[in-house]
Short mmCIF file of C-alpha atoms in Angstrom, two decimals:
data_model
loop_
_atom_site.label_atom_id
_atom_site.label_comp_id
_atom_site.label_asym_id
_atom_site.label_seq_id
_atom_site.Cartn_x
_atom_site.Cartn_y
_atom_site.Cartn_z
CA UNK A 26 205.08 -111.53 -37.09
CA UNK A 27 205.64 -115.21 -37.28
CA UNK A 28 203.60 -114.95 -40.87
CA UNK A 29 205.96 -112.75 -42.13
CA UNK A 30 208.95 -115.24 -41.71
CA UNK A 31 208.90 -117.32 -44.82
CA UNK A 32 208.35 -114.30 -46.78
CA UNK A 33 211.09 -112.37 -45.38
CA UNK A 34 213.50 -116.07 -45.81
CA UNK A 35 212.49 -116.02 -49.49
CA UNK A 36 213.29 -112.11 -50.06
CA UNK A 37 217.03 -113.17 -48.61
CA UNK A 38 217.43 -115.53 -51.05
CA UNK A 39 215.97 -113.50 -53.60
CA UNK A 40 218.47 -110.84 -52.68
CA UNK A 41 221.08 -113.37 -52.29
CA UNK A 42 220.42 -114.44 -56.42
CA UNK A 43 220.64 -110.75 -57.23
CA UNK A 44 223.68 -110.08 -56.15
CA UNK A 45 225.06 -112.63 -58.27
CA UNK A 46 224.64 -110.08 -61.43
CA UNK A 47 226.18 -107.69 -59.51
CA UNK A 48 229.16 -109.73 -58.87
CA UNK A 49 229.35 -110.47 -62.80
CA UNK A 50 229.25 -106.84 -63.37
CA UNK A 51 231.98 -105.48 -60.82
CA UNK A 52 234.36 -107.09 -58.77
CA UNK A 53 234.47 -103.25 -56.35
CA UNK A 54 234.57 -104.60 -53.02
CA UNK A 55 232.75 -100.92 -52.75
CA UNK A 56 230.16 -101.73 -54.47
CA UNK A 57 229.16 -105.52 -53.19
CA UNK A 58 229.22 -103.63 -49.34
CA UNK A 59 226.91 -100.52 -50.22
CA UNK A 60 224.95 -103.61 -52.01
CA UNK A 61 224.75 -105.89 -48.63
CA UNK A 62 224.79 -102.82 -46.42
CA UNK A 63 220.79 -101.33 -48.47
CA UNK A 64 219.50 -104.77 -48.21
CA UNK A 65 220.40 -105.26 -44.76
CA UNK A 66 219.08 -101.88 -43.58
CA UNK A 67 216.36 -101.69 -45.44
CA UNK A 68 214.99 -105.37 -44.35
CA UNK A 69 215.95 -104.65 -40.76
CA UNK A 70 213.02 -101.49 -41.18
CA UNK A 71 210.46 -103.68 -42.66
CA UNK A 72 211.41 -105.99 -40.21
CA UNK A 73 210.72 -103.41 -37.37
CA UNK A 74 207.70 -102.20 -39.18
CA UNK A 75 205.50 -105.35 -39.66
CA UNK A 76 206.56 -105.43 -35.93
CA UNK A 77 204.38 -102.32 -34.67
CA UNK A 78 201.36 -103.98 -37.03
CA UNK A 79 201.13 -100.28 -38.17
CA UNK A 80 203.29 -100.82 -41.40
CA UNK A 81 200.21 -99.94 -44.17
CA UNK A 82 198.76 -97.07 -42.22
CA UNK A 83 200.99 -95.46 -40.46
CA UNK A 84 202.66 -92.77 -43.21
CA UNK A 85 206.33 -92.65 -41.71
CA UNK A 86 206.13 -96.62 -41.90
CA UNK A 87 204.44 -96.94 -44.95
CA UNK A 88 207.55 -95.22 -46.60
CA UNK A 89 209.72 -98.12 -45.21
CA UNK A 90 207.33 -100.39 -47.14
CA UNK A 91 207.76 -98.70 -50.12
CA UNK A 92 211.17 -98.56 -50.28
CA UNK A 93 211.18 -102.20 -49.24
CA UNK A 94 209.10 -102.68 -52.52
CA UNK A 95 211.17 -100.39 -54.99
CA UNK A 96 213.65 -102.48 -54.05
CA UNK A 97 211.85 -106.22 -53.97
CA UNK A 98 210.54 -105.55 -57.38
CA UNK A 99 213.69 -105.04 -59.17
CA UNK A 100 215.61 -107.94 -57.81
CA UNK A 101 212.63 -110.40 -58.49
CA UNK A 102 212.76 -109.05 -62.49
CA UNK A 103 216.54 -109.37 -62.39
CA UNK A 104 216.66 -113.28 -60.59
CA UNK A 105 213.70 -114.23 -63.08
CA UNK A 106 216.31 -112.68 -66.25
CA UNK A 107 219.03 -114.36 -64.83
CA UNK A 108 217.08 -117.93 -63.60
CA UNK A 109 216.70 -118.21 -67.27
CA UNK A 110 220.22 -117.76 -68.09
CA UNK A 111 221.04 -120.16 -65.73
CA UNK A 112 218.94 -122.95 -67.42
CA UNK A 113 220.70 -121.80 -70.57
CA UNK A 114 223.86 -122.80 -68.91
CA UNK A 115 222.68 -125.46 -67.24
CA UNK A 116 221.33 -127.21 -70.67
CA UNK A 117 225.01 -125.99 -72.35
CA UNK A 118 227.11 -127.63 -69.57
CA UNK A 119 225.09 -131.22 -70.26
CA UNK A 120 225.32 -131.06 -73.60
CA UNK A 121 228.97 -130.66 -73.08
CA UNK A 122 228.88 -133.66 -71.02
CA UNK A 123 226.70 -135.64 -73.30
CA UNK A 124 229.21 -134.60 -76.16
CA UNK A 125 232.05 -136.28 -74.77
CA UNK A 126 233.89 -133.12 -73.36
CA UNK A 127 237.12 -133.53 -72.01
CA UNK A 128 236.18 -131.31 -69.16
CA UNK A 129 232.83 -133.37 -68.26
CA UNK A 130 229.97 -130.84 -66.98
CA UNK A 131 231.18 -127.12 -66.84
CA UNK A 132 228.46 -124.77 -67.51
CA UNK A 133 229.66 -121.45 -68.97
CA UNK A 134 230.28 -118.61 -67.10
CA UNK A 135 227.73 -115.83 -66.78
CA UNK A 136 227.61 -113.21 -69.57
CA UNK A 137 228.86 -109.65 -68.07
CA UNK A 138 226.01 -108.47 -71.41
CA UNK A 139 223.52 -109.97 -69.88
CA UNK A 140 223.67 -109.50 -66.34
CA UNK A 141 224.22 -105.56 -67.45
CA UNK A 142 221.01 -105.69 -69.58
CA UNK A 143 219.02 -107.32 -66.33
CA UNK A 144 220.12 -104.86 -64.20
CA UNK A 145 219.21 -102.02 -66.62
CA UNK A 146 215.53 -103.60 -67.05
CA UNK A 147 215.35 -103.79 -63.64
CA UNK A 148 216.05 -100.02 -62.81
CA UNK A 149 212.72 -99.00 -64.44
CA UNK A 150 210.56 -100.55 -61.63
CA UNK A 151 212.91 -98.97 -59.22
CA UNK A 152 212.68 -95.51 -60.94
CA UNK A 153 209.01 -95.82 -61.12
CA UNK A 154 208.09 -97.04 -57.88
CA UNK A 155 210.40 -94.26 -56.03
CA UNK A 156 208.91 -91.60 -58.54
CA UNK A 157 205.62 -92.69 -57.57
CA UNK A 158 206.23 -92.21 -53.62
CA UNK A 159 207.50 -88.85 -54.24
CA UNK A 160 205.22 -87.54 -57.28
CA UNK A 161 203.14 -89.72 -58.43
CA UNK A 162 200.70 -90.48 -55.45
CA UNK A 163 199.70 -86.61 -55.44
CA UNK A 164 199.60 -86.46 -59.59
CA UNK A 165 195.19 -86.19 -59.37
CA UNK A 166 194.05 -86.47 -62.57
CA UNK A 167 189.90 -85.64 -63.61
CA UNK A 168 188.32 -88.38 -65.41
CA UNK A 169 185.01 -86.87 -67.23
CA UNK A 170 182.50 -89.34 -68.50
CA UNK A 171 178.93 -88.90 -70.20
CA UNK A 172 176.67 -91.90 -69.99
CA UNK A 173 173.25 -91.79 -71.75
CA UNK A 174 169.90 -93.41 -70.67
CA UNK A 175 166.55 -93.65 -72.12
CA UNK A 176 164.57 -92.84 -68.89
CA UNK A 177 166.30 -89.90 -67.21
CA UNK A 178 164.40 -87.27 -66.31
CA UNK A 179 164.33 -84.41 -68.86
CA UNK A 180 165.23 -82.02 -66.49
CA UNK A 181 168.46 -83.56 -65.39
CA UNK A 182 169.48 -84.05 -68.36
CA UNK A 183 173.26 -82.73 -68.38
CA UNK A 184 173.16 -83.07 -64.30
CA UNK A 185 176.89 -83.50 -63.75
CA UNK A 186 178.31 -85.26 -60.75
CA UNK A 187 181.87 -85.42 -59.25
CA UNK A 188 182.82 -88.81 -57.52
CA UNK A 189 185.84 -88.93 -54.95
CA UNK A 190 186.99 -92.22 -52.75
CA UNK A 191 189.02 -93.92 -50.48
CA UNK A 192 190.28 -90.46 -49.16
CA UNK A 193 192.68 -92.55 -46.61
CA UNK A 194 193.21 -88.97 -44.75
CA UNK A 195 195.61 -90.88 -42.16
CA UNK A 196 198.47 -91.05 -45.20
CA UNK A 197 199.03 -87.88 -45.91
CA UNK A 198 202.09 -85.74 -45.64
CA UNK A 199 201.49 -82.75 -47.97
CA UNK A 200 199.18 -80.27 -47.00
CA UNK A 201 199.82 -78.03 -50.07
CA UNK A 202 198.89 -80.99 -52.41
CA UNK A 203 196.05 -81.89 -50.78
CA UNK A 204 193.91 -78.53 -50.55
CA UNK A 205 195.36 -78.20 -54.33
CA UNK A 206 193.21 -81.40 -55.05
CA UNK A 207 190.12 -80.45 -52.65
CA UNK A 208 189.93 -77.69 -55.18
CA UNK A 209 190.60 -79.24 -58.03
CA UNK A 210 187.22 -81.05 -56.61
CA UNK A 211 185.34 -77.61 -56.36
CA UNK A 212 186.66 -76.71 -59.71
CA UNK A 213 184.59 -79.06 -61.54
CA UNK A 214 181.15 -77.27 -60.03
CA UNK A 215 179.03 -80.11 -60.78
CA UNK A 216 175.79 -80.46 -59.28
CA UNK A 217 176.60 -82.41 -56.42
CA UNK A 218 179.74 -84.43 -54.47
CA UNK A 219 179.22 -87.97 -54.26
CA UNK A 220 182.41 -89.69 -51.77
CA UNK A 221 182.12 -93.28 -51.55
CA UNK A 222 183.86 -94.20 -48.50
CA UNK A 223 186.97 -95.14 -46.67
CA UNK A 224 188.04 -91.33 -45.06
CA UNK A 225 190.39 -92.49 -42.94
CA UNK A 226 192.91 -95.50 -42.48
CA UNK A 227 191.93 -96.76 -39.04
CA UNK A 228 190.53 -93.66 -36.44
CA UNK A 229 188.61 -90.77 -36.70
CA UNK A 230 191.10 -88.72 -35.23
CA UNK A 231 193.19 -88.69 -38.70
CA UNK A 232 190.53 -86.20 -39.91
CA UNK A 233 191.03 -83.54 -37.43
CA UNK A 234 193.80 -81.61 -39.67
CA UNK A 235 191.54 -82.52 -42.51
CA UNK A 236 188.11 -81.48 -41.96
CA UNK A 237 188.40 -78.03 -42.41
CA UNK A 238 190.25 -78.37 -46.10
CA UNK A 239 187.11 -81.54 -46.97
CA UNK A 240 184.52 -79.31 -45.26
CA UNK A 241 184.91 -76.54 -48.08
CA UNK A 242 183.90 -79.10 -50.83
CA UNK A 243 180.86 -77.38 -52.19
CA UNK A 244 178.13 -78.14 -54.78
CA UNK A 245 174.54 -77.12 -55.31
CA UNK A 246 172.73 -80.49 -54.23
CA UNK A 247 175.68 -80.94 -51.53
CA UNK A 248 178.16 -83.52 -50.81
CA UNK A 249 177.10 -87.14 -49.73
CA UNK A 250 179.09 -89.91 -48.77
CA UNK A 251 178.87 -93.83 -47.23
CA UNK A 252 181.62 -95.52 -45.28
CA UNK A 253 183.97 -98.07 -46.57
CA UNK A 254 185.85 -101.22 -44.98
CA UNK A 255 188.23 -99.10 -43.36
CA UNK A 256 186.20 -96.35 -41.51
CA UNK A 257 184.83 -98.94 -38.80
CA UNK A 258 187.87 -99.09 -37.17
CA UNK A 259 188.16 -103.21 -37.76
CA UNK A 260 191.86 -103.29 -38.51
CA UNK A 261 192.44 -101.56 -34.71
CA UNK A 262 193.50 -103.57 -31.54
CA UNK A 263 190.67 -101.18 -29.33
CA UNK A 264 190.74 -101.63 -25.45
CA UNK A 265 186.95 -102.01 -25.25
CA UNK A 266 184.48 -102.41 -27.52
CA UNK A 267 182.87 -99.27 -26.32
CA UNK A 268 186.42 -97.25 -27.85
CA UNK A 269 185.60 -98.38 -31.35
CA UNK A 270 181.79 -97.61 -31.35
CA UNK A 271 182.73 -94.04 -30.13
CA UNK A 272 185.49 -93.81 -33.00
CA UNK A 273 182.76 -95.04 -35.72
CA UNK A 274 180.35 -91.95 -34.13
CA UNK A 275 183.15 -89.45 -34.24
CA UNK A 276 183.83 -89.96 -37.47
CA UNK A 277 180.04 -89.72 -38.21
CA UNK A 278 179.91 -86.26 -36.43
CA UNK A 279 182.96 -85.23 -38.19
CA UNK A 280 181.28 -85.52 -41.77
CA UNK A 281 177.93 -83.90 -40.51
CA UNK A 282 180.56 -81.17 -39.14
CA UNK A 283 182.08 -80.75 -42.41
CA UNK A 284 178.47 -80.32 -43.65
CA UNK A 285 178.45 -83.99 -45.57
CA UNK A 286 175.45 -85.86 -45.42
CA UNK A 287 176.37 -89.70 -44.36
CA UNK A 288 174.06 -92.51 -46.33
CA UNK A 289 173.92 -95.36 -43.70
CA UNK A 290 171.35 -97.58 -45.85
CA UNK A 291 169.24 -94.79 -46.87
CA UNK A 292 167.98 -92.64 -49.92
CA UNK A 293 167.52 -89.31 -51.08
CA UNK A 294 165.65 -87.40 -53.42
CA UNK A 295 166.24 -84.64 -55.70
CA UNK A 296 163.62 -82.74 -57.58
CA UNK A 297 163.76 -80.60 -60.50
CA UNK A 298 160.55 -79.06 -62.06
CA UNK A 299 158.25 -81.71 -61.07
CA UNK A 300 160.63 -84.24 -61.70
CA UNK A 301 163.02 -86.58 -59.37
CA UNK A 302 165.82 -88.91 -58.93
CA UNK A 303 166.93 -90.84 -56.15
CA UNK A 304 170.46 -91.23 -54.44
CA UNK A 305 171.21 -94.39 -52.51
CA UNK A 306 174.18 -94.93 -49.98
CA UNK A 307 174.73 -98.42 -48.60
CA UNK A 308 176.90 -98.84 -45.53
CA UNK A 309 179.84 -101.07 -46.66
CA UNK A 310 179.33 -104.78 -48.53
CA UNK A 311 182.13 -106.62 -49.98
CA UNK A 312 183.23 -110.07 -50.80
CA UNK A 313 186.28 -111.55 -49.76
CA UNK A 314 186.36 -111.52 -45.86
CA UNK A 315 184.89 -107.72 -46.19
CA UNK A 316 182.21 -106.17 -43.63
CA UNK A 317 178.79 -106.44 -44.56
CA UNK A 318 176.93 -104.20 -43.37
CA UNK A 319 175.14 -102.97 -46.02
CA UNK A 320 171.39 -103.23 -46.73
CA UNK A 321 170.21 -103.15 -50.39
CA UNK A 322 167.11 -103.65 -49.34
CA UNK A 323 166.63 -101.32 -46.41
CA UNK A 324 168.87 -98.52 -48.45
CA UNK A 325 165.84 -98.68 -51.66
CA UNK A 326 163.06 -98.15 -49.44
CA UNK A 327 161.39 -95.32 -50.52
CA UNK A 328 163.09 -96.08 -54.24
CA UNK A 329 160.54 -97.48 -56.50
CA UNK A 330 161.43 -99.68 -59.80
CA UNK A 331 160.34 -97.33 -62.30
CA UNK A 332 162.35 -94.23 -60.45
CA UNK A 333 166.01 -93.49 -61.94
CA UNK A 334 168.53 -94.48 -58.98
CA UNK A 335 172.08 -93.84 -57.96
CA UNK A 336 174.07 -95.91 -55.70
CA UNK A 337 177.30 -95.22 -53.77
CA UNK A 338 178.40 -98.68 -52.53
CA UNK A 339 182.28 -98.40 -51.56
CA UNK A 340 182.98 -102.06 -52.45
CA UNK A 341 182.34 -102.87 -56.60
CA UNK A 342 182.11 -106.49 -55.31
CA UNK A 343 178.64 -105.56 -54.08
CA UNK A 344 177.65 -104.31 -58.01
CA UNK A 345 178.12 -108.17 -59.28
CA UNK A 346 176.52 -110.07 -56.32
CA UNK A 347 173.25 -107.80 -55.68
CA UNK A 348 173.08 -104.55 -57.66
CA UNK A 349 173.16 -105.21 -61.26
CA UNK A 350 170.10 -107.12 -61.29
CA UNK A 351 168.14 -105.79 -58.72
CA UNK A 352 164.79 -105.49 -59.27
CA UNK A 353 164.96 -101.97 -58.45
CA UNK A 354 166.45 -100.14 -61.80
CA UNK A 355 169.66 -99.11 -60.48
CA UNK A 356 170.68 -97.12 -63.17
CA UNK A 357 174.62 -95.99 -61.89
CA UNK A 358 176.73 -96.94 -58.85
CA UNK A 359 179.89 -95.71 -58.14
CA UNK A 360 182.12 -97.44 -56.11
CA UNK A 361 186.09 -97.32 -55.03
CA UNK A 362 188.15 -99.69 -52.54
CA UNK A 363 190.80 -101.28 -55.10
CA UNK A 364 192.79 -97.88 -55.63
CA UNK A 365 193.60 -99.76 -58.96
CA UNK A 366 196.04 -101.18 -56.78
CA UNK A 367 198.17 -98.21 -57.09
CA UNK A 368 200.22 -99.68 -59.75
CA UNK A 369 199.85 -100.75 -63.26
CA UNK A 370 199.67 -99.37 -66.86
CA UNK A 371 196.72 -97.30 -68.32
CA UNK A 372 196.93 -96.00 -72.26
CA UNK A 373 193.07 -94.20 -71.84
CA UNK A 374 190.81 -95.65 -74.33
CA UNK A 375 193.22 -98.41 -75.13
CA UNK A 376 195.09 -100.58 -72.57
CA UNK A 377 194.28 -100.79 -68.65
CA UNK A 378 195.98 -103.28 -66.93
CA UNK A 379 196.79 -103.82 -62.98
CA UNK A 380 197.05 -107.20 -60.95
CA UNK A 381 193.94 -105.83 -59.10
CA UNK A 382 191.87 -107.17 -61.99
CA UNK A 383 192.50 -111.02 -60.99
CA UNK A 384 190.72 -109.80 -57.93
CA UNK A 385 188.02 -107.50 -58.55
CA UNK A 386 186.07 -107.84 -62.29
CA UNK A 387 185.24 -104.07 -62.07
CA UNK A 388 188.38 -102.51 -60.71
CA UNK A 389 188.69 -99.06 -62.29
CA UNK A 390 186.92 -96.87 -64.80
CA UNK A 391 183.07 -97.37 -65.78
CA UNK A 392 181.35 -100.57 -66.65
CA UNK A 393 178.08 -101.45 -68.15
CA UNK A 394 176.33 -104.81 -67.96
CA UNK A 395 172.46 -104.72 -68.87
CA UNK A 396 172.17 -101.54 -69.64
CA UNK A 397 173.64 -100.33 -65.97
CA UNK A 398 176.60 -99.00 -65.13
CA UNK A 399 179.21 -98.96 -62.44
CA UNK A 400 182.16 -96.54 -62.37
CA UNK A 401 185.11 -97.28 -59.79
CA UNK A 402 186.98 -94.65 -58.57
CA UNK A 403 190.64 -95.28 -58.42
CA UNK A 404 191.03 -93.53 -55.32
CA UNK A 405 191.88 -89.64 -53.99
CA UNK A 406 194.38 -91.08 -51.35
CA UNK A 407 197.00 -94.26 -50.94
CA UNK A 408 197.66 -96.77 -48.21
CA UNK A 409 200.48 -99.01 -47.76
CA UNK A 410 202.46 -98.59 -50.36
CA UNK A 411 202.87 -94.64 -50.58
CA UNK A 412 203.05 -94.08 -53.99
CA UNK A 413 201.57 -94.57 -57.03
CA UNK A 414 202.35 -96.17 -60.26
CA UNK A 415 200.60 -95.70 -63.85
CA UNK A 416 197.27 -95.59 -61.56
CA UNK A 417 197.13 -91.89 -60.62
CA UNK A 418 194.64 -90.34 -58.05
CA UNK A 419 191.69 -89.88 -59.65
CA UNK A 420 188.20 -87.03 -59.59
CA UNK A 421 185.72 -88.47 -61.49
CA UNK A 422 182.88 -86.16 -63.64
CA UNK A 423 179.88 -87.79 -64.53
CA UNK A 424 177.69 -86.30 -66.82
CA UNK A 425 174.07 -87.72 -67.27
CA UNK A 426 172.45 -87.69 -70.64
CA UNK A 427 169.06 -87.96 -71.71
CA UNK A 428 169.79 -90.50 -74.48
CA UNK A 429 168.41 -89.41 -78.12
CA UNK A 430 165.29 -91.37 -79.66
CA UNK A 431 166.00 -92.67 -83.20
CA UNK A 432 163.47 -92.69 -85.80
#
């Protein structure tokens, strides 16, 4: 909590700037009290929120986050608008001075046009960010891709794959949205299901209303899946050690009950008329603080270099520090864990733009460095913030091609 207190001192005077435009708009005495009455109720919850340490995973709380952010957002555009006019005014009431004004200093008065303008730019991050709590975080979109290589096998050539991640299970509160998008999943009857990690928030137990809706994911060469930062149950305050071992096997059992096969630093092979590929699944590496528990090494085995391998490694950290110059020939991973931050502004096949990317180089969408590629999936699910922004929820189709020889 006590980390939380210069943040929350600088969002009061944030708030406290605001207000000024409002002031400049309307004198309503209305108005400035259903102003001082949102912020004050609204900080109180996040207040109370950060309190219970649940406030990104717990879905009731993560809404007071979010509307703690739709409103954040706006006022920090509108005091950045209006810190400039303020240095406007400051330079104007000088120059006054310096002029030989009979008044001395006097800086103008704030323009009503402007502060009306700020307040209008600022109501299209509110509008977005409460449209993405209640539309935009279930608004899946499919993502098809074909990537061509000179060494696949001929006879997967055209072997489709469908990549989901960072399921977050624990956040959800629409049943009806959520089947619609398991079977949006089973729509795309690729060859196989590839998830890559993160299936709940915190505990197994978030998957018990779930499992039976995941479980009916189907595909001919099955569904496979590794675990990401936030299935080992790290971010939990556990009574005994023994408690969060148990939760990490329950939530084991609960994908081999929903008939998934769990990669925990292994690899598998699939053969098509006298021909094979390998799958790899790595248990979870990432920079940044991130477990690492994954095992290149140990995971590739029984993969040899000349073989044509796919890796699910939930972290796309992992692809820059060890993967994409392995000596094995790693041909594709797919990874997940930014969610494309949830927010930011995608024209497909032109612009693609999120904060995440100051973070993570390969953040969302495919990637090809030496003649491998990565794709990250922007996520099935959301945490924290409930919502999401220009970076919809995302089933990815992979298509592999044999790529043609040129004369």
């Amino acid at each position: 909590m006590l980390r939380w207190i210069i943040p929350i001192v600088l969002y009061i005077l944030i708030d406290v700037y605001a207000f000024q435009a409002v002031k400049t708009i309307t004198k309503n005495p209305l108005l400035h009290g259903l102003y001082v009455l949102s912020s004050v109720v609204v900080l109180g919850l996040f207040i109370y929120a950060i309190s219970t340490g649940e406030a990104r995973t717990n879905p009731k709380l993560m809404y007071v986050f979010g509307l703690f952010l739709a409103l954040l957002v706006p006022k920090l555009l509108l005091v950045l608008i209006m810190f400039g006019e303020d240095i406007v005014r400051f330079v104007l009431g000088l120059i006054s001075k310096v002029g030989g004004s009979e008044t001395g200093f006097h800086m103008p008065s704030r323009r009503k046009f402007l502060s009306t303008v700020a307040l209008g730019i600022a109501a299209l991050p509110f509008a977005s960010l409460l449209y993405g709590m209640v539309k935009g975080k279930y608004n899946y979109k499919v993502l098809k891709y074909a990537l061509e290589f000179d060494d696949l096998p001929d006879a997967f050539d055209g072997y489709t794959l469908t990549q989901i991640s960072d399921v977050h299970s624990g956040s959800f509160d629409n049943a009806e949205k959520v089947n619609y998008a398991v079977d949006l999943v089973n729509k795309q009857k690729s060859d196989i299901i590839l998830f890559t990690g993160d299936l709940v928030n915190n505990v197994a137990s978030e998957m018990n209303e779930w499992k039976n809706v995941f479980g009916s994911l189907k595909a001919k060469d099955g569904v496979y899946s590794v675990l990401g930062n936030h299935d080992y149950g790290d971010y939990v305050e556990w009574n005994t050690p023994a408690d969060k071992i148990n939760n990490l096997q329950e939530l084991k059992d609960i994908q081999k009950e929903m008939g998934w096969d769990l990669l925990l630093n292994e690899s598998r092979t699939f053969e098509r008329d006298g021909q094979a590929i390998k799958l790899v699944g790595v248990e979870n590496w990432g920079k940044g603080g991130f477990k690492k528990s994954g095992d290149l090494e140990k995971a590739c085995e029984h993969v040899a270099p000349e073989d044509f391998t796919i890796l699910m490694s939930h972290d796309p950290s992992h692809w820059q520090a060890q993967v994409k110059e392995h000596p094995k020939n790693i041909h594709l991973t797919l990874s997940g864990h930014t969610h494309g931050m949830q927010f930011g502004i995608e024209i497909p096949g032109w612009f693609k733009w999120s904060l995440i990317k100051y973070r993570y180089e390969n953040w969302a969408g495919v990637y090809e460095e030496f003649g491998r590629y990565i794709n990250v999936n922007r996520g099935f699910g959301y945490l924290g913030y409930p919502g999401r922004v220009g970076i919809w929820p995302e089933v990815t189709v992979i298509t592999l091609k044999k790529k043609l020889k040129t004369a």
